[in-house]
Amino acid sequence: MSDHMKLYEVFLRSKRGLDHKHVGSLHAEDAQQALEYARDVYTRRSEGVSIWVVNSSDIVASQEDDCESFYDPHDDKPYRHATHYQLPDEVNNM
Amino acid sequence: MTRVLTEAELEEKFQARIDAEEKIEPKDWMPDKYRKNVLRQMSQHAHSEVIGMQPEGNWITRAPTLHRKCILLAKVQDEGGHGLYLYSAAETLGTSREEMNDALHDGRAKYASIFNYPTVTWADMGAIGWLVDGAAIVNQVSLQRTSYGPYSRGMVRICKEESFHQRQGYHIMMVLMRGSDEQKNMAQDALNRFWWPSMMMFGPHDTESAHTAQSMKWKIKRQTNDELRQKFVDQSVKQAEVIGLKIPDPDLKWNEERGHYDFGEIDWEEFKQVVNGNGLCNRQRMAHHIKAQEEGKWVRDAITAYEEKKRQRADQAAA
């Protein structure tokens, strides 16, 4: 069965104003069916007000192994953080 | 049977949703004027982030230490990133980035008038971080509660990243105020030049503001220009005092009854002049933005050409 059906990733917005969040995946023939299945299997308890489905094969992901080249350069930049700047107590809530 | 709702009914539902503090999301029905109003505000905000890179970029090569240079680079990089968040969020309203850019270039879209003032000394980097980013944060904290979902989420992200901007600026001022007389004068001079333009960042008085009433009703704005300006004054006075700076306003004084500082009147004629293109740097800012876009064209063309080549190779391999 799954040989014939595409894999879709499902994202739910739990409440207006919040980001869609990944909740899982499912198999479906097409996007419309994926939406209906997502409604059936991921929102049985009103978990969402909006559903996104995306073909899993369309997702391009970075690899754990890329971590060094992706993120290492940030470790020596503490000045990007507010706490790096020592200010007098009276105005430290800035 | 479902009946197609009339425009008035749709608008009533829309307003009810806003009154209930619910966010409006891109695919929701919204009145045309709401769409236009949010787009105007978001694109103006995005343009301000990007044009705002110029006055600070002016000092990257001349920062007094390597450390300050790293900080300034990181800050200017953040501003570019914030422009991106805002343009992307604005694009969910159905207007392309190119259209927004064109509107900026032909003057239909505005950006914050503060960025039309020149940055002539290193202390200006201090004044901008402390006051200009300080004023922007007052505004943006309030906008985290704006009714348009993508704008609100963008503001949350930006506010999180922005707090270092104000602190590094204040830190520059603090260090200068511990220095020589010349350095102290430089800091005071920067405050003198940037105080009033910072006050203008909140826009015209509520009674004069063309968009405030409708924007408040639709909760695009959550606090009025005058409310936000008052908040900015109240927080800045103490900050100036602590490091020995004097805010250049003879009418500035604590009002016990109101529980706020009273302050003098803004030179609205100057505000009008700068907004309408006659500030010291308006032409320079726009010319630079257009030049950067033109000079970057070959890079964008190269990316497209490379993609095309990759596609052709893939097609050949498949054939």
XYZ file of C-alpha atoms in Angstrom:
413
model
C 0.000 0.000 0.000
C 2.589 2.517 1.068
C 4.438 1.738 -2.163
C 1.762 3.674 -3.964
C 1.108 6.472 -1.544
C 3.283 9.474 -0.931
C 4.491 10.485 2.471
C 3.285 13.830 3.797
C 4.530 15.800 6.798
C 1.795 17.381 8.898
C 1.982 20.757 10.621
C -0.697 22.142 12.946
C -1.460 25.632 14.161
C -2.943 25.015 17.579
C -4.235 28.558 17.973
C -4.443 31.673 15.822
C -1.314 33.726 16.201
C 0.985 30.752 16.797
C 3.346 29.115 14.301
C 2.439 25.856 12.618
C 4.284 23.065 14.394
C 5.340 19.706 13.045
C 3.246 16.920 14.564
C 4.006 13.877 12.418
C 3.424 12.374 9.010
C 1.057 10.156 7.051
C 0.597 8.488 3.661
C -1.910 9.792 1.146
C -2.558 9.792 -2.591
C -2.612 13.533 -2.945
C -2.514 16.761 -0.954
C -6.276 17.025 -0.531
C -6.478 13.500 0.823
C -3.494 14.182 3.084
C -5.355 17.161 4.535
C -8.422 15.040 5.230
C -6.385 12.248 6.770
C -4.493 14.758 8.872
C -7.775 16.109 10.145
C -8.896 12.580 10.986
C -5.735 11.384 12.676
C -4.046 14.447 14.125
C -6.887 16.744 15.221
C -9.397 14.465 16.879
C -9.271 16.564 20.051
C -9.321 20.039 18.486
C -5.547 20.215 18.422
C -5.541 22.595 15.505
C -7.267 25.489 13.796
C -5.170 25.141 10.652
C -3.344 22.244 9.002
C -0.427 22.305 6.566
C 0.626 19.202 4.676
C 3.892 19.092 2.744
C 5.343 16.323 0.594
C 8.088 14.793 2.722
C 10.303 14.574 -0.346
C 10.053 18.370 -0.720
C 11.677 18.971 2.629
C 15.361 19.782 2.437
C 17.057 19.291 5.787
C 20.490 20.099 7.126
C 22.413 17.155 8.526
C 23.568 16.711 12.082
C 27.071 16.205 10.647
C 26.969 19.708 9.124
C 26.704 21.206 12.593
C 30.295 22.365 12.737
C 30.355 24.306 9.519
C 26.800 25.585 10.077
C 26.965 26.762 13.655
C 30.488 26.757 15.057
C 31.330 30.273 13.876
C 28.710 31.614 16.333
C 30.370 30.283 19.454
C 33.001 33.010 19.550
C 30.505 35.848 19.216
C 29.206 36.414 22.751
C 28.634 40.081 21.885
C 25.486 39.054 20.011
C 23.875 38.489 23.409
C 22.400 41.196 25.603
C 24.120 39.785 28.698
C 27.531 40.553 27.203
C 27.139 44.239 28.108
C 27.618 45.111 31.773
C 25.522 48.159 32.614
C 24.910 49.985 35.895
C 22.213 48.328 38.043
C 19.815 51.279 37.790
C 19.453 50.843 34.031
C 20.160 47.146 33.696
C 16.542 46.368 32.755
C 17.250 47.865 29.321
C -27.464 25.376 2.990
C -24.673 27.911 3.227
C -25.302 31.381 1.975
C -22.536 33.606 0.661
C -21.904 36.301 3.225
C -22.177 39.923 2.240
C -19.202 42.247 2.554
C -20.760 43.875 5.623
C -21.299 40.524 7.318
C -17.748 39.450 6.573
C -16.462 42.683 7.993
C -18.533 42.232 11.116
C -17.111 38.739 11.661
C -13.638 40.079 11.020
C -14.027 42.836 13.600
C -15.508 40.389 16.119
C -12.447 38.212 15.721
C -10.173 41.189 16.368
C -12.246 42.322 19.335
C -11.817 38.834 20.802
C -8.012 39.298 20.594
C -7.685 36.636 17.919
C -5.018 37.008 15.242
C -5.728 37.413 11.553
C -3.858 34.873 9.419
C -2.851 35.187 5.737
C -5.646 33.078 4.253
C -8.435 34.729 6.262
C -10.829 37.119 4.618
C -9.844 40.681 5.476
C -11.105 44.091 4.362
C -9.039 45.601 1.553
C -8.215 48.578 3.701
C -6.889 46.345 6.474
C -4.646 44.568 3.984
C -3.385 47.897 2.632
C -2.911 49.385 6.080
C -0.903 46.404 7.400
C 1.130 46.258 4.218
C 1.930 49.970 4.431
C 3.094 49.622 8.009
C 5.039 46.393 7.490
C 6.783 47.506 4.323
C 7.698 50.824 5.955
C 9.072 48.850 8.881
C 11.050 46.512 6.579
C 12.453 49.420 4.567
C 13.525 51.096 7.809
C 15.504 48.029 8.870
C 17.334 47.916 5.558
C 17.918 51.656 5.057
C 18.927 51.766 8.731
C 21.992 49.711 7.840
C 23.510 52.702 6.048
C 24.168 55.225 8.834
C 25.825 52.491 10.907
C 27.567 50.862 7.973
C 29.309 54.220 7.654
C 31.330 53.406 10.794
C 32.190 49.724 10.339
C 35.606 50.466 8.842
C 36.286 53.197 11.386
C 35.195 51.602 14.653
C 37.762 52.445 17.364
C 38.604 48.821 18.262
C 38.330 45.426 16.641
C 35.810 44.425 19.304
C 33.551 47.406 18.539
C 33.870 46.627 14.865
C 32.710 43.024 15.420
C 29.746 44.286 17.441
C 28.765 46.844 14.824
C 29.032 44.267 12.041
C 26.838 41.864 14.008
C 24.279 44.604 14.610
C 24.120 45.717 10.979
C 23.822 42.067 9.953
C 20.873 41.727 12.354
C 19.151 44.720 10.750
C 19.419 43.060 7.346
C 17.967 39.885 8.856
C 15.117 41.831 10.428
C 14.355 43.389 7.054
C 14.107 39.874 5.646
C 11.693 38.695 8.383
C 9.468 41.692 7.751
C 9.511 41.543 3.942
C 8.672 37.829 4.085
C 5.839 38.415 6.527
C 4.565 41.283 4.351
C 4.645 39.067 1.268
C 1.966 36.863 2.878
C -0.400 39.763 2.091
C 0.060 39.091 -1.612
C 2.522 41.822 -2.564
C 5.918 40.824 -3.915
C 9.253 42.029 -2.623
C 9.937 43.653 -6.018
C 6.743 45.703 -5.753
C 7.708 46.857 -2.260
C 11.176 47.763 -3.459
C 9.793 49.718 -6.408
C 7.455 51.605 -4.077
C 10.444 52.532 -1.931
C 12.439 53.733 -4.906
C 9.727 55.903 -6.399
C 8.785 57.376 -3.031
C 5.348 55.775 -2.541
C 6.672 53.850 0.463
C 8.459 55.538 3.343
C 11.035 54.508 5.897
C 11.800 55.976 9.321
C 12.919 59.585 8.889
C 15.636 59.132 11.526
C 17.885 57.395 9.000
C 18.130 60.566 6.942
C 20.391 62.128 9.553
C 24.151 61.793 9.032
C 26.406 59.878 11.437
C 29.391 62.182 11.842
C 31.187 60.855 14.938
C 31.724 57.509 16.646
C 29.438 58.647 19.453
C 26.594 58.601 16.926
C 26.856 54.788 16.985
C 26.217 55.030 20.711
C 23.303 57.425 20.323
C 21.705 55.330 17.583
C 21.926 52.069 19.512
C 20.704 53.610 22.739
C 18.013 55.971 21.422
C 17.016 54.872 17.930
C 16.983 51.174 18.753
C 15.531 52.072 22.143
C 12.631 53.873 20.457
C 12.236 51.051 17.949
C 12.051 48.521 20.786
C 9.317 50.500 22.586
C 7.349 50.370 19.356
C 8.125 46.741 18.587
C 7.329 45.425 22.046
C 3.886 46.930 21.603
C 3.583 45.457 18.096
C 4.155 41.920 19.370
C 0.422 42.129 20.070
C -0.556 43.406 16.617
C -3.571 41.673 15.071
C -1.834 40.347 11.950
C -0.333 36.952 12.860
C 2.807 36.940 10.682
C 3.663 40.509 11.758
C 3.177 39.636 15.411
C 5.392 36.548 15.182
C 8.048 38.531 13.332
C 8.024 41.128 16.118
C 8.513 38.478 18.790
C 11.566 37.156 16.967
C 12.968 40.626 16.336
C 12.486 41.827 19.922
C 14.403 38.802 21.186
C 17.357 39.659 18.969
C 17.212 43.387 19.422
C 17.976 43.880 23.083
C 21.725 43.704 22.516
C 21.448 46.557 20.021
C 20.301 49.044 22.600
C 22.698 47.836 25.258
C 25.765 48.018 23.020
C 24.806 51.601 22.091
C 24.336 52.625 25.688
C 27.632 50.923 26.528
C 29.417 53.057 23.914
C 27.948 56.199 25.526
C 28.851 54.979 29.014
C 32.483 54.354 28.087
C 32.774 57.751 26.379
C 31.310 59.438 29.469
C 34.078 57.883 31.564
C 36.716 59.242 29.189
C 38.337 62.581 28.428
C 36.457 65.880 28.223
C 36.632 65.600 24.485
C 34.985 62.174 24.571
C 32.295 63.382 26.964
C 31.546 66.300 24.669
C 31.343 63.959 21.732
C 28.757 61.807 23.533
C 26.711 64.844 24.593
C 26.842 66.248 21.072
C 25.533 62.975 19.631
C 22.670 62.997 22.140
C 21.907 66.613 21.250
C 21.634 65.773 17.562
C 19.755 62.471 17.902
C 17.310 63.208 20.723
C 14.668 65.087 18.754
C 14.835 62.932 15.620
C 14.383 59.916 17.941
C 11.285 61.549 19.444
C 9.950 62.009 15.903
C 10.222 58.262 15.274
C 6.860 57.771 16.963
C 5.185 59.891 14.295
C 2.719 62.785 14.471
C 0.537 63.503 17.509
C -2.496 61.214 17.780
C -4.749 64.118 16.850
C -2.773 64.654 13.627
C -2.109 61.052 12.658
C -3.909 59.961 9.511
C -3.959 56.249 10.319
C -4.046 55.954 14.113
C -7.803 55.706 14.759
C -8.452 52.951 12.213
C -5.210 51.146 13.078
C -6.199 51.069 16.742
C -9.678 49.772 15.951
C -8.175 46.978 13.868
C -5.477 46.491 16.515
C -2.743 46.806 13.919
C -1.307 49.298 16.394
C -1.840 48.584 20.077
C -0.712 51.899 21.539
C -0.882 55.346 20.023
C 2.097 57.420 18.870
C 1.836 59.713 21.889
C 1.563 56.856 24.388
C 4.657 55.194 22.976
C 6.580 58.472 22.861
C 5.796 59.089 26.535
C 7.072 55.634 27.419
C 10.307 56.345 25.575
C 10.844 59.653 27.378
C 10.114 58.131 30.771
C 12.687 55.386 30.320
C 15.366 57.566 28.704
C 15.606 60.255 31.386
C 17.030 57.925 34.013
C 19.349 56.285 31.505
C 20.842 59.658 30.562
C 21.196 60.721 34.201
C 23.060 57.598 35.279
C 25.961 58.268 32.931
C 25.897 62.048 33.274
C 24.297 63.026 29.972
C 21.805 65.860 29.677
C 18.740 65.504 27.471
C 18.495 68.650 25.304
C 15.006 69.703 26.313
C 14.568 72.683 28.671
C 10.908 71.762 29.216
C 11.688 68.241 30.420
C 10.391 67.852 33.967
C 8.751 65.254 36.193
C 5.013 65.696 36.537
C 3.980 64.212 39.869
C 0.300 64.367 39.045
C 0.562 62.535 35.744
C 3.291 60.198 36.945
C 5.192 60.955 33.740
C 7.751 63.404 32.437
C 6.478 66.504 30.646
C 8.506 67.447 27.615
C 8.854 70.131 24.982
C 7.278 70.307 21.539
C 8.862 68.599 18.552
C 9.840 70.755 15.575
C 7.139 69.397 13.267
C 8.286 71.517 10.380
C 11.619 69.696 10.437
C 9.772 66.359 10.646
C 7.684 67.268 7.610
C 10.712 68.362 5.636
C 12.640 65.163 6.331
C 9.660 62.878 5.655
C 9.077 64.650 2.355
C 12.595 64.040 1.134
C 14.483 67.132 2.232
C 16.544 65.738 5.091
C 20.326 65.863 5.005
C 20.750 62.326 3.646
C 17.470 61.375 1.918
C 18.919 61.460 -1.580
C 22.111 59.709 -0.529
C 20.228 56.886 1.209
C 18.021 56.200 -1.784
C 20.829 56.512 -4.320
C 22.880 54.020 -2.311
C 19.993 51.555 -2.054
C 19.380 51.703 -5.802
C 23.106 51.385 -6.522
C 23.422 48.327 -4.276
C 20.528 46.719 -6.094
C 21.970 47.481 -9.535
C 25.468 46.388 -8.626
C 24.165 43.132 -7.171
C 22.324 42.263 -10.375
C 25.190 40.206 -11.833
C 25.179 38.017 -8.708
C 21.462 37.322 -9.028
C 21.893 36.697 -12.768
C 24.751 34.283 -12.075
C 22.621 32.331 -9.602
C 19.828 32.020 -12.150
C 22.248 30.993 -14.897
C 23.846 28.376 -12.652
C 20.436 26.946 -11.732
C 19.530 26.762 -15.408
C 22.785 24.963 -16.189
C 22.184 22.466 -13.386
C 18.694 21.805 -14.705
C 19.990 21.224 -18.235
C 22.648 18.802 -16.938
C 20.047 16.888 -14.972
C 17.805 16.705 -18.053
C 20.677 15.420 -20.184
C 21.601 12.812 -17.608
C 18.001 11.646 -17.483
C 17.671 11.460 -21.270
